[in-house]
């Protein structure tokens, strides 16, 4: 099983920035602006529709790339989606750093 030794997360590590920013954040921003009707609580400008689109697009990208541990991927991507929804600025800096850190912690 790939999750027993953390190999799934280690295989994911080089792609965290591309998946989170290049795919997830981009799709989430477009979907949020286009279809977003429900803001996250707390006065955030992020929308639930944008966040859901972010999560689905990242999970789809991992599936297409051959990653098959859906529980670990889903957990990791859900945390990254919630983190993106809670940032107010410079998510282009904090998301790759947080994602890489989270992946390294999960692999340990």
Coordinates of N, CA, C and O in Angstrom, one line a residue:
X1 N 0.8 -1.2 0.0 CA 0.0 0.0 0.0 C 0.9 1.2 0.0 O 1.8 1.4 0.8
X2 N 0.6 2.2 -0.9 CA 1.5 3.4 -1.0 C 1.5 4.3 0.2 O 2.4 5.0 0.4
X3 N 0.4 4.3 1.0 CA 0.4 5.2 2.1 C 1.1 4.6 3.3 O 1.5 5.4 4.2
X4 N 1.4 3.3 3.4 CA 2.1 2.8 4.5 C 3.5 3.4 4.7 O 3.9 3.6 5.8
X5 N 4.2 3.7 3.7 CA 5.6 4.2 3.8 C 5.7 5.7 3.4 O 6.7 6.2 3.2
X6 N 4.6 6.3 3.1 CA 4.6 7.7 2.7 C 5.0 7.9 1.3 O 5.2 9.1 0.9
X7 N 5.1 6.9 0.5 CA 5.6 7.1 -0.9 C 4.6 7.9 -1.7 O 5.0 8.6 -2.7
X8 N 3.3 7.8 -1.5 CA 2.3 8.6 -2.2 C 2.6 10.0 -2.1 O 2.7 10.8 -3.1
X9 N 2.8 10.5 -0.8 CA 3.1 11.9 -0.6 C 4.4 12.3 -1.1 O 4.6 13.4 -1.7
X10 N 5.4 11.4 -1.1 CA 6.7 11.8 -1.6 C 6.7 11.9 -3.1 O 7.3 12.8 -3.7
X11 N 5.8 11.1 -3.8 CA 5.6 11.2 -5.2 C 4.9 12.5 -5.6 O 5.1 13.1 -6.6
X12 N 4.1 13.0 -4.7 CA 3.3 14.2 -4.9 C 4.1 15.5 -4.6 O 3.9 16.5 -5.3
X13 N 5.1 15.4 -3.8 CA 5.9 16.5 -3.4 C 6.4 17.5 -4.5 O 6.2 18.7 -4.4
X14 N 7.0 17.0 -5.6 CA 7.5 17.9 -6.6 C 6.4 18.6 -7.4 O 6.6 19.6 -8.0
X15 N 5.1 18.2 -7.3 CA 4.0 18.7 -8.0 C 3.1 19.6 -7.2 O 2.1 20.1 -7.8
X16 N 3.4 19.8 -5.9 CA 2.5 20.5 -5.1 C 2.2 21.9 -5.6 O 1.0 22.4 -5.7
X17 N 3.2 22.7 -5.9 CA 3.0 24.0 -6.4 C 2.2 24.1 -7.7 O 1.3 25.0 -7.8
X18 N 2.5 23.2 -8.6 CA 1.8 23.2 -9.9 C 0.3 22.9 -9.7 O -0.6 23.5 -10.2
X19 N 0.1 21.8 -8.8 CA -1.3 21.4 -8.6 C -2.1 22.4 -7.9 O -3.2 22.7 -8.2
X20 N -1.5 23.0 -6.8 CA -2.3 23.9 -6.0 C -2.5 25.3 -6.7 O -3.6 25.8 -6.7
X21 N -1.4 25.8 -7.2 CA -1.5 27.2 -7.8 C -1.9 27.1 -9.3 O -2.8 27.8 -9.7
X22 N -1.2 26.3 -10.0 CA -1.4 26.3 -11.5 C -2.8 25.7 -11.9 O -3.3 26.1 -12.9
X23 N -3.2 24.8 -11.1 CA -4.5 24.1 -11.4 C -5.6 24.6 -10.5 O -6.6 25.2 -10.9
X24 N -5.4 24.2 -9.2 CA -6.5 24.5 -8.2 C -6.9 26.0 -8.0 O -8.0 26.3 -8.1
X25 N -5.9 26.8 -7.8 CA -6.1 28.2 -7.5 C -6.7 28.9 -8.8 O -7.6 29.7 -8.7
X26 N -6.2 28.5 -9.9 CA -6.6 29.1 -11.2 C -8.1 28.7 -11.5 O -8.9 29.6 -11.8
X27 N -8.4 27.5 -11.4 CA -9.8 27.0 -11.7 C -10.7 27.6 -10.6 O -11.8 28.0 -10.9
X28 N -10.3 27.6 -9.4 CA -11.1 28.1 -8.3 C -11.4 29.6 -8.5 O -12.5 30.0 -8.2
X29 N -10.4 30.3 -8.9 CA -10.6 31.8 -9.1 C -11.7 32.0 -10.3 O -12.6 32.8 -10.1
X30 N -11.5 31.3 -11.4 CA -12.4 31.5 -12.5 C -13.8 31.0 -12.1 O -14.8 31.7 -12.4
X31 N -13.9 29.9 -11.5 CA -15.2 29.4 -11.1 C -15.9 30.2 -10.0 O -17.1 30.5 -10.1
X32 N -15.1 30.7 -9.1 CA -15.6 31.6 -8.1 C -16.2 32.9 -8.6 O -17.2 33.4 -8.2
X33 N -15.4 33.5 -9.5 CA -15.9 34.8 -10.1 C -17.1 34.5 -11.0 O -18.1 35.3 -11.0
X34 N -17.1 33.4 -11.8 CA -18.1 33.1 -12.7 C -19.4 32.6 -12.1 O -20.5 33.1 -12.4
X35 N -19.2 31.6 -11.2 CA -20.4 31.0 -10.6 C -20.6 31.2 -9.1 O -21.6 30.7 -8.6
X36 N -19.7 31.9 -8.5 CA -19.7 32.0 -7.0 C -20.9 32.8 -6.5 O -21.1 34.0 -7.0
X37 N -21.7 32.3 -5.7 CA -22.8 33.0 -5.1 C -22.8 33.0 -3.6 O -23.5 33.7 -2.9
X38 N -22.0 32.0 -3.0 CA -22.0 31.8 -1.5 C -20.6 32.1 -1.0 O -19.7 31.2 -1.2
X39 N -20.5 33.2 -0.3 CA -19.2 33.5 0.4 C -18.9 32.6 1.6 O -19.9 32.2 2.2
X40 N -17.7 32.3 1.9 CA -17.3 31.7 3.1 C -17.7 32.6 4.3 O -17.6 33.8 4.1
X41 N -18.0 32.0 5.4 CA -18.4 32.8 6.6 C -17.2 33.6 7.0 O -16.0 33.3 6.8
X42 N -17.4 34.7 7.7 CA -16.3 35.5 8.2 C -15.9 36.7 7.3 O -14.8 37.3 7.5
X43 N -16.7 37.0 6.3 CA -16.3 38.1 5.5 C -15.3 37.9 4.4 O -14.8 38.8 3.8
X44 N -15.1 36.6 4.1 CA -14.1 36.3 3.1 C -14.7 36.6 1.7 O -15.9 36.5 1.5
X45 N -13.8 37.0 0.8 CA -14.3 37.2 -0.6 C -14.3 35.9 -1.4 O -14.8 35.9 -2.5
X46 N -13.7 34.8 -0.8 CA -13.7 33.5 -1.5 C -15.1 32.9 -1.5 O -15.9 33.2 -0.6
X47 N -15.4 32.1 -2.5 CA -16.8 31.5 -2.5 C -16.7 30.0 -2.3 O -15.6 29.4 -2.6
X48 N -17.8 29.4 -1.9 CA -17.8 28.0 -1.7 C -17.7 27.3 -3.1 O -17.1 26.2 -3.2
X49 N -18.3 27.9 -4.1 CA -18.3 27.3 -5.4 C -16.9 27.3 -6.0 O -16.4 26.3 -6.6
X50 N -16.1 28.4 -5.7 CA -14.7 28.4 -6.2 C -13.9 27.4 -5.4 O -13.0 26.7 -6.1
X51 N -14.1 27.2 -4.1 CA -13.3 26.3 -3.4 C -13.7 24.8 -3.8 O -12.7 24.0 -3.9
X52 N -14.9 24.6 -4.0 CA -15.3 23.2 -4.5 C -14.7 22.9 -5.9 O -14.1 21.8 -6.1
X53 N -14.7 23.9 -6.7 CA -14.0 23.8 -8.1 C -12.5 23.5 -7.9 O -12.0 22.8 -8.7
X54 N -11.9 24.2 -7.0 CA -10.5 24.1 -6.7 C -10.2 22.6 -6.3 O -9.3 22.0 -6.9
X55 N -11.0 22.1 -5.4 CA -10.8 20.8 -4.9 C -11.0 19.7 -6.0 O -10.1 18.9 -6.2
X56 N -12.1 19.9 -6.7 CA -12.3 18.9 -7.8 C -11.3 18.9 -8.9 O -10.9 17.9 -9.4
X57 N -10.8 20.1 -9.2 CA -9.8 20.2 -10.3 C -8.5 19.6 -9.9 O -7.8 18.9 -10.7
X58 N -8.1 19.8 -8.6 CA -6.9 19.2 -8.1 C -7.0 17.7 -8.1 O -6.0 17.0 -8.4
X59 N -8.1 17.2 -7.6 CA -8.3 15.8 -7.5 C -8.3 15.1 -8.9 O -7.7 14.1 -9.1
X60 N -8.9 15.8 -9.8 CA -9.0 15.3 -11.2 C -7.6 15.3 -11.8 O -7.2 14.3 -12.4
X61 N -6.8 16.3 -11.5 CA -5.4 16.3 -12.1 C -4.6 15.2 -11.5 O -3.8 14.6 -12.2
X62 N -4.7 14.9 -10.2 CA -4.0 13.8 -9.6 C -4.4 12.5 -10.2 O -3.6 11.6 -10.4
X63 N -5.7 12.3 -10.4 CA -6.2 11.1 -11.0 C -5.7 10.9 -12.4 O -5.2 9.8 -12.8
X64 N -5.7 11.9 -13.2 CA -5.2 11.9 -14.6 C -3.7 11.6 -14.6 O -3.1 11.0 -15.5
X65 N -3.0 12.1 -13.5 CA -1.5 11.8 -13.5 C -1.2 10.5 -12.9 O 0.0 10.1 -12.8
X66 N -2.2 9.7 -12.5 CA -1.9 8.3 -12.1 C -1.8 8.1 -10.6 O -1.4 7.0 -10.1
X67 N -2.1 9.1 -9.8 CA -2.1 9.0 -8.4 C -3.4 8.3 -8.0 O -4.4 8.7 -8.4
X68 N -3.3 7.2 -7.2 CA -4.4 6.4 -7.0 C -4.9 6.3 -5.5 O -5.8 5.5 -5.2
X69 N -4.2 7.0 -4.6 CA -4.6 6.9 -3.2 C -5.5 8.1 -2.9 O -5.2 9.1 -2.5
X70 N -6.8 7.8 -3.1 CA -7.8 8.8 -3.1 C -8.1 9.4 -1.7 O -8.3 10.6 -1.5
X71 N -7.9 8.6 -0.6 CA -8.1 9.0 0.7 C -7.0 10.0 1.1 O -7.3 11.1 1.6
X72 N -5.8 9.7 0.9 CA -4.7 10.6 1.2 C -4.7 11.8 0.4 O -4.5 12.9 0.8
X73 N -5.0 11.6 -0.9 CA -5.1 12.8 -1.8 C -6.2 13.7 -1.4 O -6.0 14.9 -1.4
X74 N -7.4 13.1 -1.2 CA -8.5 13.9 -0.7 C -8.3 14.7 0.5 O -8.6 15.9 0.7
X75 N -7.6 14.0 1.5 CA -7.3 14.7 2.8 C -6.4 15.9 2.6 O -6.6 17.0 3.0
X76 N -5.3 15.6 1.8 CA -4.3 16.6 1.6 C -4.9 17.8 0.8 O -4.7 19.0 1.1
X77 N -5.7 17.5 -0.2 CA -6.3 18.5 -1.1 C -7.4 19.3 -0.3 O -7.5 20.5 -0.5
X78 N -8.1 18.6 0.6 CA -9.1 19.3 1.4 C -8.4 20.3 2.3 O -8.9 21.5 2.5
X79 N -7.3 19.9 2.9 CA -6.6 20.9 3.8 C -6.1 22.1 3.0 O -6.2 23.2 3.4
X80 N -5.5 21.8 1.8 CA -5.0 22.9 1.0 C -6.2 23.8 0.5 O -6.0 25.0 0.5
X81 N -7.3 23.2 0.2 CA -8.5 24.0 -0.2 C -8.9 24.9 0.9 O -9.2 26.1 0.7
X82 N -9.0 24.4 2.1 CA -9.4 25.2 3.3 C -8.4 26.3 3.6 O -8.8 27.4 4.0
X83 N -7.1 25.9 3.4 CA -6.1 26.9 3.7 C -6.2 28.1 2.6 O -6.1 29.3 3.0
X84 N -6.4 27.7 1.4 CA -6.6 28.8 0.4 C -7.8 29.6 0.6 O -7.8 30.8 0.4
X85 N -8.9 29.0 1.1 CA -10.1 29.8 1.4 C -9.9 30.8 2.6 O -10.6 31.8 2.6
X86 N -9.0 30.4 3.4 CA -8.8 31.3 4.6 C -7.7 32.3 4.5 O -7.6 33.2 5.3
X87 N -7.0 32.3 3.4 CA -5.9 33.3 3.2 C -6.6 34.6 2.7 O -7.5 34.5 1.9
X88 N -6.0 35.7 3.1 CA -6.5 37.0 2.6 C -5.6 37.6 1.6 O -6.0 38.5 0.8
X89 N -4.4 37.2 1.6 CA -3.4 37.8 0.6 C -2.2 36.9 0.5 O -2.1 35.9 1.2
X90 N -1.4 37.1 -0.5 CA -0.2 36.4 -0.9 C -0.4 34.9 -0.8 O 0.5 34.2 -0.3
X91 N -1.5 34.4 -1.3 CA -1.6 32.9 -1.3 C -0.7 32.3 -2.3 O -0.4 31.1 -2.2
X92 N -0.2 33.0 -3.3 CA 0.8 32.5 -4.2 C 2.1 32.1 -3.5 O 2.9 31.4 -4.0
X93 N 2.4 32.7 -2.4 CA 3.5 32.4 -1.6 C 3.2 31.3 -0.5 O 3.9 30.3 -0.4
X94 N 2.1 31.5 0.2 CA 1.9 30.6 1.4 C 1.4 29.3 1.0 O 1.7 28.3 1.6
X95 N 0.6 29.1 -0.1 CA 0.1 27.8 -0.5 C 1.2 26.8 -0.9 O 1.2 25.7 -0.4
X96 N 2.2 27.2 -1.7 CA 3.2 26.2 -2.0 C 4.1 25.8 -0.8 O 4.4 24.7 -0.6
X97 N 4.4 26.8 0.0 CA 5.2 26.6 1.2 C 4.4 25.7 2.2 O 4.9 24.7 2.7
X98 N 3.1 26.0 2.4 CA 2.3 25.2 3.3 C 2.0 23.8 2.7 O 2.1 22.8 3.5
X99 N 1.8 23.7 1.4 CA 1.6 22.4 0.8 C 2.8 21.5 0.9 O 2.7 20.3 1.2
X100 N 3.9 22.1 0.6 CA 5.2 21.3 0.7 C 5.5 20.9 2.1 O 5.8 19.7 2.4
X101 N 5.2 21.8 3.0 CA 5.4 21.4 4.5 C 4.5 20.3 4.9 O 4.9 19.4 5.6
X102 N 3.2 20.5 4.5 CA 2.2 19.5 4.9 C 2.6 18.1 4.3 O 2.5 17.1 4.9
X103 N 3.0 18.1 3.0 CA 3.3 16.9 2.3 C 4.5 16.2 3.0 O 4.6 15.0 3.3
X104 N 5.5 17.0 3.4 CA 6.7 16.5 4.1 C 6.3 15.9 5.5 O 6.8 14.9 5.9
X105 N 5.4 16.6 6.2 CA 5.0 16.1 7.5 C 4.2 14.8 7.3 O 4.3 13.9 8.1
X106 N 3.3 14.7 6.3 CA 2.5 13.5 6.1 C 3.4 12.3 5.7 O 3.1 11.2 6.0
X107 N 4.5 12.6 5.0 CA 5.4 11.5 4.5 C 6.3 11.0 5.6 O 6.8 9.9 5.5
X108 N 6.5 11.8 6.7 CA 7.4 11.4 7.8 C 6.8 10.3 8.6 O 5.7 10.0 8.7

